[in-house]
């Protein structure tokens, strides 16, 4: 099973069963596909950049190269911003147009009282669109399924799931997202936009494609993990910025939710990227406002107008707002719980079979169509308001007053919400001056529908975001509370809807600062800030008492070895020698080729300690750490010696830095591709110039908690364990992120489980857990 | 000289002369006072919390204590927010009232054409206010001089300058800031507010005062560096939030400019704090708007109304905006250069003498008064606009139309800018619909005056901020550009002023994201975002080509051993053994009391390795690291043994965790306070239970660059160096932040200077420098 071989990829010393990685990985196919081949990336670039060979690095070389690097860095950010904003814009325009045409056709049919025909058109078009999304996702790139945010977040933590940043994934994500969103499924586009942004960034940084000759030598500087991760961070910020036209919100989202390592310089570059997105979007929207983008070009990406006048509120508004927050926390944690379960159930039903997955998607689509078309019949018709500023009922365009089955001069408020894109529904709910537009029953039904549909829609094999559904759902119960509070509050219903959306975002994503700023930028009203903050505080606090945020739950279900920033208390009771296990594979400074090949073929480790023994050194000493990728490169170049004597040949003639550059995502060389003759097997390799001579080390008595802090804070891939008392080998083990997964440690130290669970019980209300 | 003893405080192995710490520290008195007694704090809490004794820590103990900790954590944030917002509000109200009364009196005198009398009143009141600020600063707390931001930034990096967070400093900072700002000096209140916020946070976290019985046992959890630093971060965010009523801006300011270590949980808590500030300020301003805060209660802290309608702009507006950005970069770097020089000149003039410093402050005040009163006479009078919405000329209140020497029905535009508080001047410059209110000459004179006066005012012995002067100066040349561009741009002059302020902030502070958000929150107009970003990008890029940001320059001048996040290229050429120097002081697990006392008395090191030799261990092994503070505590408690045999006495009976808690800033116990009799000197101390058994270690061949990354990323105070080959002592040295200061390393390895300067020359335009 492939998971087994690769799940262990990082672990030097421990035969790790796939079931240990994730109990789910065996039974669930989507998980198995994505969770397989996990290969932690070299987290920061310290490890690779400090062998003798790399010391003659370009960074200290010449002004020209430094200029090239800096120029490219900013150019790439500019390109990321430009491309992501264009994709976001086209995405939005396509959804507005496809869905708009669909709704207009249905609207005309309903006007002509041909409701059966309307239903057939509605459900068939939805089914076709869903099918398109599901087919390309299942057969072209299954890594494009779901939101993408958990994958990008795991990548930024150092977990490189295969194929998440390939060109195929990008293509599927764009097309799939457009068709899924316009198919009336309750899925969003923000998550996919984040993934698209990250994809664009990774592909740009990867330096085009060597296969197709589309590469540029200036891009060689980005062939390392740190620069690529920086680009991906900027890309994910650009994604949110493009989805919501919220540049600061996008920046804060990347900062709060995505990154594991943060630097001040990154803030500045991500800000530049989101600024480019904002500037281009403003230009494009201006262009569309003049009517050049088709009949539906004015929809979407437009800021919601909650209230341009001053928002005034007093102390009496605090209780309903607090209630909203608490409700948001309760609903949010319930939502997370249910979503997690539903995804697991889906995975156990469909298994790995693409056919079943597509069938499931079709079923969900048909079910959604039936529900959406059927529910408005439950709602009673309302007479059109006399002072309506727009035509009522709406004819031939998006609008707040859908006639549906109602008699002339009347509109169906539930249909108005349902037969619009989610963006337009949000706009309806957020808008001021619409306090009497909706009935209790309609809003209640709409809330239930959204809550339910968004949970069952997420897990299908298609790009599906969570942000927009969460906002719609939150806005609907915000409206509900507003109607219950009625005239007891000075706030208008639109503001309650915004606060409801904030509370639900706080309850599910647990993103506070970014959610707040995104909503403020959407509504362009900074005066709402205090209320927004209050509601987010309440909802996050309540929801944290029950479970984790939705992305962490999904990541856990996918079996990503995500490394938390803080150590669990029981790790203080252990030393690193408690988790290191043998046998340790190591190489000598001058190693027989056959040995290297055999070790690389029989293990999947990514790093090996190199030691020097006599005659090179009096007693065995640790020389450093060599990476698998570099060994394979050496074998491919056949830089062999005929004897164990170091020759002193200048390696820089044989190799260039580019040979050791990080390959693009999923393009790493494999040992199976290396052919070595019998004769060559008895030759030798001088590993010294390619060994990182300054690996980070810990003494075997170091507490596990502190070793974790070192691994996490410095962003290491390997940590060498050296003995406390001399006499044995100069290195006793190697630690990787897999050795720090709490579940694995507890399974091999069951005695700690009690203390862990005691710890958990104590801190069961998670908000009591100090972090 | 005190600097010498304490500048070395951290350095185990190297007799560090004060001149090595900072060439300036010897000649400049303000620097010497502040730079003396520098004592890096235990940066993260990992070092102290992992000895045997602390393993029975409260964190794993009981639910009640965890609840206490979490409750206190949020309560403290709430209190910080509440107190800082109240201080900010009172500060503002006091300035508005004091300055308001002064300006009204002068205004009436000018109306009565008694200009000599007006000048006397103006200059004498200014002098008195300046004198008050200077006197309390010089004699009560000299740590309150200047902005305070560099000190807080250094503290958050791990450098604890003495007295910066004392109650005296807080008092001086509040009163001094009010009187300095209202004395018409061109100084701001934002920097002092940041310091005030940090002070409040530190004092609250310190747990009141034991001396006065004002303490609470629940506060014991905060007696460690990490929690205290978290509180100070929240406090500094609250400071900016209160100064500008900009909660998100304050948060981002702390994140971008202040913190060295950032965690996601901190974002959330700082956000809570700034939210409290925002909510309380909204309430207080509402209260004042109803006229209950005296005649000047409506001024200040009110948002600037740049434009409530949509800001529309097109491509033709980009060139002037870019020009603004470039100018901002040029002016900004010039400003930084001049300010740095002026502060140095002041220090060399006044030396350590408080009298000279006060004289200098008085001179600057008189000079400022003369200049401000004299300049408006150069400006010609303008007729009052016919359609003015307010009374023109202004009588008896703050306003845009000061009559000054003009005939009735006319106003003096320069006087309108000068005879107002800085806040009101900014409001005038930022406001829309005032495109014809100012003349070229007046704005030009105002710009020159602000630029010049803010440079000469910063260095005086008084709390002086830089933020507001920078905004005023930037706004004035923004207006100037607007008048030059004239009708070629669709933007109104107020927007140009905002963009000018942004460009100058970008040029001096180099804060991009936070400056942008603060200005957006001040003007409440998110639509200006793209232009603001453009201008900030341009100004920061241009200014970075010349010098560093203003706070870093001031920190450097003060000699703080600030630890940068990235290693300099030449550090890759060195190993840690190149910077470690002997002799190393170490202790044995069971050590003679006399030895401990003698070592503590003769050195100033803060941490000592502990080794075990026979009979405790076959061969010498490193047991761990013990801190000076803990040794002193042991000596004070006289927990002595009569022989070298470990007794197995339970130390937890003799000590409680509180004994080893971090003392308040500047309250550390001193070895001089410990009395040990001759008899006791021959007894023994069992150091084992108090030794941190998991110190971070590096092998002596580790590259210096990577050791720096470890020290910085994990936030360590000490780093033990262990030998590569066994045979000598199990520990060969100890590294602290002082060992990583580039200047010190270069002075002992002059050969590297060439490669460093080569590096510098290569990257002379700093924007070419990859970071």
PDB file of C-alpha atoms in Angstrom, chain B residues 218-309:
ATOM      1  CA  UNK B 218      -3.463  35.105  41.043  1.00  0.00           C
ATOM      2  CA  UNK B 219      -0.902  37.343  39.425  1.00  0.00           C
ATOM      3  CA  UNK B 220       1.922  34.919  40.185  1.00  0.00           C
ATOM      4  CA  UNK B 221       1.401  33.221  36.822  1.00  0.00           C
ATOM      5  CA  UNK B 222       2.604  36.311  35.043  1.00  0.00           C
ATOM      6  CA  UNK B 223       5.925  36.505  36.815  1.00  0.00           C
ATOM      7  CA  UNK B 224       7.808  35.131  33.847  1.00  0.00           C
ATOM      8  CA  UNK B 225       9.194  36.714  30.747  1.00  0.00           C
ATOM      9  CA  UNK B 226       6.907  35.231  28.189  1.00  0.00           C
ATOM     10  CA  UNK B 227       3.638  36.243  29.773  1.00  0.00           C
ATOM     11  CA  UNK B 228       4.987  39.647  30.632  1.00  0.00           C
ATOM     12  CA  UNK B 229       6.184  40.156  27.086  1.00  0.00           C
ATOM     13  CA  UNK B 230       2.791  39.119  25.756  1.00  0.00           C
ATOM     14  CA  UNK B 231       1.158  41.703  27.975  1.00  0.00           C
ATOM     15  CA  UNK B 232       3.587  44.391  26.838  1.00  0.00           C
ATOM     16  CA  UNK B 233       2.802  43.542  23.218  1.00  0.00           C
ATOM     17  CA  UNK B 234      -0.904  43.979  23.917  1.00  0.00           C
ATOM     18  CA  UNK B 235      -0.137  47.213  25.755  1.00  0.00           C
ATOM     19  CA  UNK B 236       1.804  48.697  22.866  1.00  0.00           C
ATOM     20  CA  UNK B 237      -0.976  47.769  20.441  1.00  0.00           C
ATOM     21  CA  UNK B 238      -3.453  49.440  22.790  1.00  0.00           C
ATOM     22  CA  UNK B 239      -1.263  52.555  22.856  1.00  0.00           C
ATOM     23  CA  UNK B 240      -1.470  53.137  19.123  1.00  0.00           C
ATOM     24  CA  UNK B 241      -5.120  52.155  19.118  1.00  0.00           C
ATOM     25  CA  UNK B 242      -5.822  54.800  21.757  1.00  0.00           C
ATOM     26  CA  UNK B 243      -3.706  57.478  20.120  1.00  0.00           C
ATOM     27  CA  UNK B 244      -5.432  57.195  16.769  1.00  0.00           C
ATOM     28  CA  UNK B 245      -8.651  55.404  17.669  1.00  0.00           C
ATOM     29  CA  UNK B 246      -7.392  52.798  15.218  1.00  0.00           C
ATOM     30  CA  UNK B 247      -7.839  49.315  16.669  1.00  0.00           C
ATOM     31  CA  UNK B 248      -6.712  47.316  13.650  1.00  0.00           C
ATOM     32  CA  UNK B 249      -3.930  49.792  12.976  1.00  0.00           C
ATOM     33  CA  UNK B 250      -2.699  49.394  16.537  1.00  0.00           C
ATOM     34  CA  UNK B 251      -2.717  45.641  16.215  1.00  0.00           C
ATOM     35  CA  UNK B 252      -0.793  45.724  12.959  1.00  0.00           C
ATOM     36  CA  UNK B 253       1.631  48.286  14.345  1.00  0.00           C
ATOM     37  CA  UNK B 254       2.517  45.954  17.202  1.00  0.00           C
ATOM     38  CA  UNK B 255       2.843  43.113  14.763  1.00  0.00           C
ATOM     39  CA  UNK B 256       4.884  44.912  12.147  1.00  0.00           C
ATOM     40  CA  UNK B 257       7.061  47.207  14.199  1.00  0.00           C
ATOM     41  CA  UNK B 258       7.256  45.937  17.732  1.00  0.00           C
ATOM     42  CA  UNK B 259       7.251  42.186  18.230  1.00  0.00           C
ATOM     43  CA  UNK B 260      10.216  39.911  17.672  1.00  0.00           C
ATOM     44  CA  UNK B 261       8.343  36.686  18.365  1.00  0.00           C
ATOM     45  CA  UNK B 262       4.848  36.362  17.191  1.00  0.00           C
ATOM     46  CA  UNK B 263       2.214  33.746  17.882  1.00  0.00           C
ATOM     47  CA  UNK B 264      -1.257  33.363  16.518  1.00  0.00           C
ATOM     48  CA  UNK B 265      -2.717  33.393  20.026  1.00  0.00           C
ATOM     49  CA  UNK B 266      -1.120  36.764  20.607  1.00  0.00           C
ATOM     50  CA  UNK B 267      -2.864  38.257  17.583  1.00  0.00           C
ATOM     51  CA  UNK B 268      -6.137  37.256  19.107  1.00  0.00           C
ATOM     52  CA  UNK B 269      -5.359  38.705  22.517  1.00  0.00           C
ATOM     53  CA  UNK B 270      -3.929  41.946  21.170  1.00  0.00           C
ATOM     54  CA  UNK B 271      -7.034  42.271  19.038  1.00  0.00           C
ATOM     55  CA  UNK B 272      -9.191  41.877  22.138  1.00  0.00           C
ATOM     56  CA  UNK B 273      -7.218  44.621  23.859  1.00  0.00           C
ATOM     57  CA  UNK B 274      -7.497  47.070  20.988  1.00  0.00           C
ATOM     58  CA  UNK B 275     -11.188  46.235  20.652  1.00  0.00           C
ATOM     59  CA  UNK B 276     -11.704  47.247  24.267  1.00  0.00           C
ATOM     60  CA  UNK B 277      -9.855  50.487  23.579  1.00  0.00           C
ATOM     61  CA  UNK B 278     -11.998  51.204  20.542  1.00  0.00           C
ATOM     62  CA  UNK B 279     -15.251  50.445  22.317  1.00  0.00           C
ATOM     63  CA  UNK B 280     -14.437  52.586  25.345  1.00  0.00           C
ATOM     64  CA  UNK B 281     -13.239  55.471  23.182  1.00  0.00           C
ATOM     65  CA  UNK B 282     -16.430  55.411  21.135  1.00  0.00           C
ATOM     66  CA  UNK B 283     -18.379  55.653  24.366  1.00  0.00           C
ATOM     67  CA  UNK B 284     -16.266  58.486  25.743  1.00  0.00           C
ATOM     68  CA  UNK B 285     -16.418  60.470  22.539  1.00  0.00           C
ATOM     69  CA  UNK B 286     -20.184  60.103  22.437  1.00  0.00           C
ATOM     70  CA  UNK B 287     -20.199  61.387  25.991  1.00  0.00           C
ATOM     71  CA  UNK B 288     -18.081  64.408  25.036  1.00  0.00           C
ATOM     72  CA  UNK B 289     -20.102  65.120  21.931  1.00  0.00           C
ATOM     73  CA  UNK B 290     -22.996  65.954  24.170  1.00  0.00           C
ATOM     74  CA  UNK B 291     -20.865  68.806  25.512  1.00  0.00           C
ATOM     75  CA  UNK B 292     -19.992  67.376  28.923  1.00  0.00           C
ATOM     76  CA  UNK B 293     -16.217  67.604  28.527  1.00  0.00           C
ATOM     77  CA  UNK B 294     -15.739  71.322  28.632  1.00  0.00           C
ATOM     78  CA  UNK B 295     -15.464  73.773  25.747  1.00  0.00           C
ATOM     79  CA  UNK B 296     -12.682  71.860  24.028  1.00  0.00           C
ATOM     80  CA  UNK B 297     -14.066  68.373  24.566  1.00  0.00           C
ATOM     81  CA  UNK B 298     -15.108  67.869  21.002  1.00  0.00           C
ATOM     82  CA  UNK B 299     -11.623  68.204  19.601  1.00  0.00           C
ATOM     83  CA  UNK B 300      -9.253  65.336  19.023  1.00  0.00           C
ATOM     84  CA  UNK B 301      -9.760  61.668  18.553  1.00  0.00           C
ATOM     85  CA  UNK B 302     -12.513  62.461  16.114  1.00  0.00           C
ATOM     86  CA  UNK B 303     -12.123  60.877  12.754  1.00  0.00           C
ATOM     87  CA  UNK B 304     -10.990  63.086   9.935  1.00  0.00           C
ATOM     88  CA  UNK B 305     -13.581  63.519   7.285  1.00  0.00           C
ATOM     89  CA  UNK B 306     -11.649  63.347   4.062  1.00  0.00           C
ATOM     90  CA  UNK B 307     -14.517  62.449   1.875  1.00  0.00           C
ATOM     91  CA  UNK B 308     -17.687  60.608   2.610  1.00  0.00           C
ATOM     92  CA  UNK B 309     -18.540  60.238  -1.047  1.00  0.00           C
TER      93      UNK B 309
END
